[in-house]
Amino acid sequence: MALAEHLPALIVITPLSCAFMAPLLYRRHALASGYMVLLSLLITLVMSALLLLKVNREGPLSYQMGNWSPPWGIEYLADPLRLYMLVVVIAVSLWVFFYALKDLEHELRREVIGWYYTLYLLLVASMAAMTMTNDLFNLFVLMEICAISSCAIITIKQDRECLEAGFKYLILSAMGTGCYLLGIAMLYMVTGHLNFEYLQNELSTAVAIYPLNVFTAAALFIVAFGTKAALFPLHVWLPDAHASAPSPSSAMLSGLVIKIYAFSLFLILYQVFPRSLLDSLPLSEIVLWLAALGVMFGSIYAMMQKDLKKMLAYSSIGQIAIIFMGIGLDQRLALVGGLYHIAVHAVTKGMLFMAAGAIIYATGVRKISDLAGIGRAMPLVLAAFTIGSASMIGIPGTGGLISKWYLALGALEIGRSLFVLVVLSSSLLNAIYYLPIVINAFMSEEDFAHKVNEVPKMLQLALVIGMIFIVVAGVFPRPLILLLGEAVANFF
Amino acid sequence: MAEKTVVAIQIIIVLFPIIMAPVIMYSNRISDKLRNGLSVLTAAFTFVLTMTLYPFIKNGGVVQHSLFEIIPNLEISIRLDLLSFSLASLASFVWLLATPYSLAYMSKEHACGRYYPVLIFTLGSCQGIFFAGDLFSLFVFFELMSIIAYILVIHEQTEEALKAGYKYLVMTIIGGLALFFGMIIIFELGGTVSLGVGPIIQEESVLGLVAFICFLIGFGMKAGMFPLHVWLPDAHPVAPSPASALLSGIMLKTGAYGLIRVVFFVYSFQLLHAFDWDDILAVLAVITILLGSAVALTQTDIKRRLAYSSISQMGYVLLGLSIFNTNAITGAIFHIFSHAFMKSALFLAAGSIIWKTGKRNIADLRGIGHQMPITMGCFALAALSMIGIPPLSGFLSKWTLALGALDVGMPGFVLVLLISSLLNALYYLPIIIPAFFELPGELTIKHHGDVHHEPRIKIEEAAPLMLLAIVLLASCTLFFGLTPNNIAYGLSRLTAAFLLGGGGL
């Protein structure tokens, strides 16, 4: 079938084209516009799943945009690893949008909701493309789209806090992109290529002639992606941005956007830089240590927060660091753990932000200390929060345990027990700041002091879906783990 | 009985209470009676089902069955052998008694709609621990039970309870992480965590030792081993009394059970012995025994005193476990049985007293034996058994333990046991003696010439259901001490032989 061959392009084009139709339709018929976005995401998800099945059956697929072959044209690569990330991105976006449909009416002015749909779909399209692109410059373009749209879904709320946070994010993000562009330039200078594969071939010889260029490029990439993915100590923009944004935006930003950059860095480290370079430069060592620090500091900062969404945002810094640890440990099992954690944390943190959003929706409360007794007033929302917390801690039966298991196993395999302890202490620290909220919500003697409005059914349904995801990820992780295990096998 | 039937029965034993928990929670909306009835029925059914496995066990059957794979080489599996059967039958028995006791006790308490489902759920997860066929399943159920039991600990929801509960929860998480670490090391070293493949760790290594210490931390924390016992004296007394009885009587034992599994199935006792790793256990056990007893002396709240006593009693089990011969292991396992009966009886009796009179302070319990003769009689029986007076079951376990210690030429351990008995006497007798031989504080003996007129004290016993549980448990301590050829002692002997013989592998 002709269409099936163009799936990689269609996956990007579908949300992209809908992005520009959504606000037009929104003027005429607000509800239809929302459902159109939902439908387009659903179609994209189905296409991604089909592509994954096809690739799993027939092996990796290379797609050339406009039939221009690689050294000149843009190549999209569909292998199991990238498609795993793609499916995670689309599935989580669909799920978050489901929640956004009802929540946005509450958080935004009516006129801008149509534009929010545009930004949302642009963000999804750019992330989907980022998972597949095999071209450094194309990645740059997509990163810019991603950065601008994610910045805009924060500032769209138009209050002082959001504008300030959005501006901070924009500046730091632009700095990151700048570093990245400079890095590409350095590599292009010595190799004349932008395609991953061609670069990798050329670099193994080029590094001997122009070592300084390549080293600088590597350093620039780490700074670029470190800033964008909030790797400690480049995380300063994240807490404000993620906490002040509308809840669906927070769920997207914390759940997916920071991970897509971590994933891109991972692709560049493993698919662009030749193995010999990785062995001679302590790149992964740097990532590893920064990640270990991030795990500790993210959690410690989170403990000090009084605002619920701020706490969740700081917790993301610790969790993205867990993913970076998987990349930095440079070991197959650890990498599987890190990549699995991308999906687990996307759902977990997404759901936690949704739960926080539902609390704000129904009661307007944001302060942690005001949540006493809320569990009895909103049992379902707090049940979701509890399951999310359990997954953060890594309690058996939740996805968090599986990713920690693989990370720890990988660290042990190469004899670095210190990092096992880091992973374990992250669990403990998470317990220390998540559990009191849960306990206080359900067991406090005092009753909840604020008025509770009803939470719309759709919001509740979205939370239930999240809970199911997390438990399934904890009990039946086998197929995904096998897929990831095979996908990363050829890096080692 | 075919192996398939056994596996099916085991799965039902574990899952039935877990499934019934939400049913009970829902039935609470319909009527209290239905909820109570369902809770008791579930406990009874679980007990009966567990006992149906006895013929299979008696014939020396061992089952190891893998259910499904979670991730490659890591599965949920089920195991039945003498050790799991011993503990599972004990647990379901005590639950069977504690649940009807709760009906009466909890009638004065709030939030019963939460209490019963949790009580039944912990039963299921407890059986899951005992039937787990590999460390991972064990870990899953262990965490499940520990975390759910939190709700029992903080049932009163007072500030004190919440504080104790938080301490409990943090320690549980730390213990869980230690177990996780240990398990991962075992997986890394041996490639499996199954309990059915014989000793996984065959040679000495630093990592092996680290894992062993992790298991000591994880399981020892649960068993109240020094220095990880700190949560126990806070958490056990604040729970409602039937829950305290289960926490102290059964859930503590899951820690000891885990250690037994680790010592005999993950490592081999020969290995531990050869590298003197068992000494760590022995030293901690001795400290635990002495410290628990010594601190119990200073407690004035009756339930706190009982909780400290639990710490010291668990020390016996650990001590027995650190000596690898038939007598010592028999003693350790039999002590699990007898301590479950004694301590549950004590906690339930103390609960009855608190329920009826509201008195918790030991100084206020003078003369309570006149008012509640049966309850206090059972309390006395169980306390004497704690001290180790023949012919009660506590004597039998200490005797066997002491024999085991002498067999390996360690009279020092016997001395520890004797000192601990003395200390037990020192803190139990001052409860019992004033209870029977003095009068309640507000009454005094009036003198009319030479004639003593003792004032009449009205007998006010607790509810019949509560009495039943206490009497049954106290008579168990008598019965299992009086007739050394009983089922519990027999099982302990068989289990010890089974463990030392390589666990039927």
PDB file of C-alpha atoms in Angstrom, chain A residues 376 393 395-396 401-402 404-406 408-409 412-413 420-421 424 427-428 431-432 435-436 439 443-445 474-478 481-482, chain B residues 68-72 74 114 136 139-140 143 147 150-151 154 157-159 162 166 169-170 173-174 177 180-181 183-185 187-188 207:
ATOM      1  CA  ARG A 376     -12.028  12.270  52.084  1.00  0.00           C
ATOM      2  CA  ILE A 393       8.897   5.779  45.338  1.00  0.00           C
ATOM      3  CA  ILE A 395       6.638   0.419  45.400  1.00  0.00           C
ATOM      4  CA  PRO A 396       6.114  -3.051  43.892  1.00  0.00           C
ATOM      5  CA  LEU A 401      10.033  -0.246  40.541  1.00  0.00           C
ATOM      6  CA  ILE A 402      10.865  -1.792  37.176  1.00  0.00           C
ATOM      7  CA  LYS A 404      14.772   1.363  39.194  1.00  0.00           C
ATOM      8  CA  TRP A 405      15.393  -2.362  39.116  1.00  0.00           C
ATOM      9  CA  TYR A 406      17.082  -2.146  35.710  1.00  0.00           C
ATOM     10  CA  ALA A 408      20.345  -0.583  39.746  1.00  0.00           C
ATOM     11  CA  LEU A 409      21.097  -3.858  38.010  1.00  0.00           C
ATOM     12  CA  LEU A 412      25.884  -3.229  39.711  1.00  0.00           C
ATOM     13  CA  GLU A 413      26.867  -5.014  36.527  1.00  0.00           C
ATOM     14  CA  VAL A 420      22.756   2.002  43.107  1.00  0.00           C
ATOM     15  CA  LEU A 421      22.718   3.848  46.385  1.00  0.00           C
ATOM     16  CA  LEU A 424      17.769   3.941  46.238  1.00  0.00           C
ATOM     17  CA  SER A 427      13.313   6.472  46.314  1.00  0.00           C
ATOM     18  CA  LEU A 428      13.705   7.254  49.971  1.00  0.00           C
ATOM     19  CA  ALA A 431       8.961   8.856  50.017  1.00  0.00           C
ATOM     20  CA  ILE A 432       9.841  11.588  52.448  1.00  0.00           C
ATOM     21  CA  LEU A 435       4.020  10.354  51.640  1.00  0.00           C
ATOM     22  CA  PRO A 436       3.204  13.132  54.104  1.00  0.00           C
ATOM     23  CA  ILE A 439      -1.110  10.696  54.733  1.00  0.00           C
ATOM     24  CA  MET A 443      -5.679  10.532  57.692  1.00  0.00           C
ATOM     25  CA  SER A 444      -5.680  14.036  59.037  1.00  0.00           C
ATOM     26  CA  GLU A 445      -8.086  14.589  61.896  1.00  0.00           C
ATOM     27  CA  GLY A 474       4.515  -2.393  36.977  1.00  0.00           C
ATOM     28  CA  VAL A 475       2.935  -5.785  36.471  1.00  0.00           C
ATOM     29  CA  PHE A 476       3.298  -6.510  32.747  1.00  0.00           C
ATOM     30  CA  PRO A 477       6.454  -4.687  31.687  1.00  0.00           C
ATOM     31  CA  ARG A 478       7.863  -7.732  29.910  1.00  0.00           C
ATOM     32  CA  ILE A 481      11.447  -4.420  28.315  1.00  0.00           C
ATOM     33  CA  LEU A 482      12.194  -7.048  25.686  1.00  0.00           C
TER      34      LEU A 482
ATOM     35  CA  PHE B  68       4.230 -15.705  35.226  1.00  0.00           C
ATOM     36  CA  GLU B  69       7.279 -13.769  34.255  1.00  0.00           C
ATOM     37  CA  ILE B  70       7.312 -10.077  35.072  1.00  0.00           C
ATOM     38  CA  ILE B  71      10.535  -9.278  33.309  1.00  0.00           C
ATOM     39  CA  PRO B  72      13.033 -11.767  31.907  1.00  0.00           C
ATOM     40  CA  LEU B  74      12.138 -12.375  37.282  1.00  0.00           C
ATOM     41  CA  ARG B 114     -11.696   0.913  56.971  1.00  0.00           C
ATOM     42  CA  PHE B 136      10.854 -10.981  44.343  1.00  0.00           C
ATOM     43  CA  PHE B 139       9.408  -8.727  48.486  1.00  0.00           C
ATOM     44  CA  VAL B 140       6.211  -7.696  46.721  1.00  0.00           C
ATOM     45  CA  GLU B 143       5.973  -4.442  51.006  1.00  0.00           C
ATOM     46  CA  ILE B 147       2.397  -0.569  53.761  1.00  0.00           C
ATOM     47  CA  TYR B 150       0.232   1.277  58.269  1.00  0.00           C
ATOM     48  CA  ILE B 151      -3.494   1.905  58.229  1.00  0.00           C
ATOM     49  CA  ILE B 154      -2.615   4.792  62.739  1.00  0.00           C
ATOM     50  CA  GLN B 157      -5.606   8.909  64.103  1.00  0.00           C
ATOM     51  CA  THR B 158      -4.373  10.698  67.193  1.00  0.00           C
ATOM     52  CA  GLU B 159      -1.264  12.787  66.904  1.00  0.00           C
ATOM     53  CA  LEU B 162       0.244   9.490  63.282  1.00  0.00           C
ATOM     54  CA  TYR B 166       5.155   7.992  60.093  1.00  0.00           C
ATOM     55  CA  LEU B 169       6.376   4.040  57.301  1.00  0.00           C
ATOM     56  CA  VAL B 170       9.813   5.585  56.897  1.00  0.00           C
ATOM     57  CA  ILE B 173      10.534   2.170  53.154  1.00  0.00           C
ATOM     58  CA  ILE B 174      14.154   2.037  54.289  1.00  0.00           C
ATOM     59  CA  LEU B 177      14.992  -0.364  49.837  1.00  0.00           C
ATOM     60  CA  PHE B 180      15.605  -4.252  47.045  1.00  0.00           C
ATOM     61  CA  PHE B 181      19.336  -3.668  47.109  1.00  0.00           C
ATOM     62  CA  MET B 183      17.748  -8.758  46.016  1.00  0.00           C
ATOM     63  CA  ILE B 184      19.360  -6.970  43.108  1.00  0.00           C
ATOM     64  CA  ILE B 185      22.799  -8.070  44.247  1.00  0.00           C
ATOM     65  CA  PHE B 187      20.102 -11.353  41.002  1.00  0.00           C
ATOM     66  CA  GLU B 188      23.332  -9.905  39.693  1.00  0.00           C
ATOM     67  CA  LEU B 207      28.824  -8.092  47.346  1.00  0.00           C
TER      68      LEU B 207
END
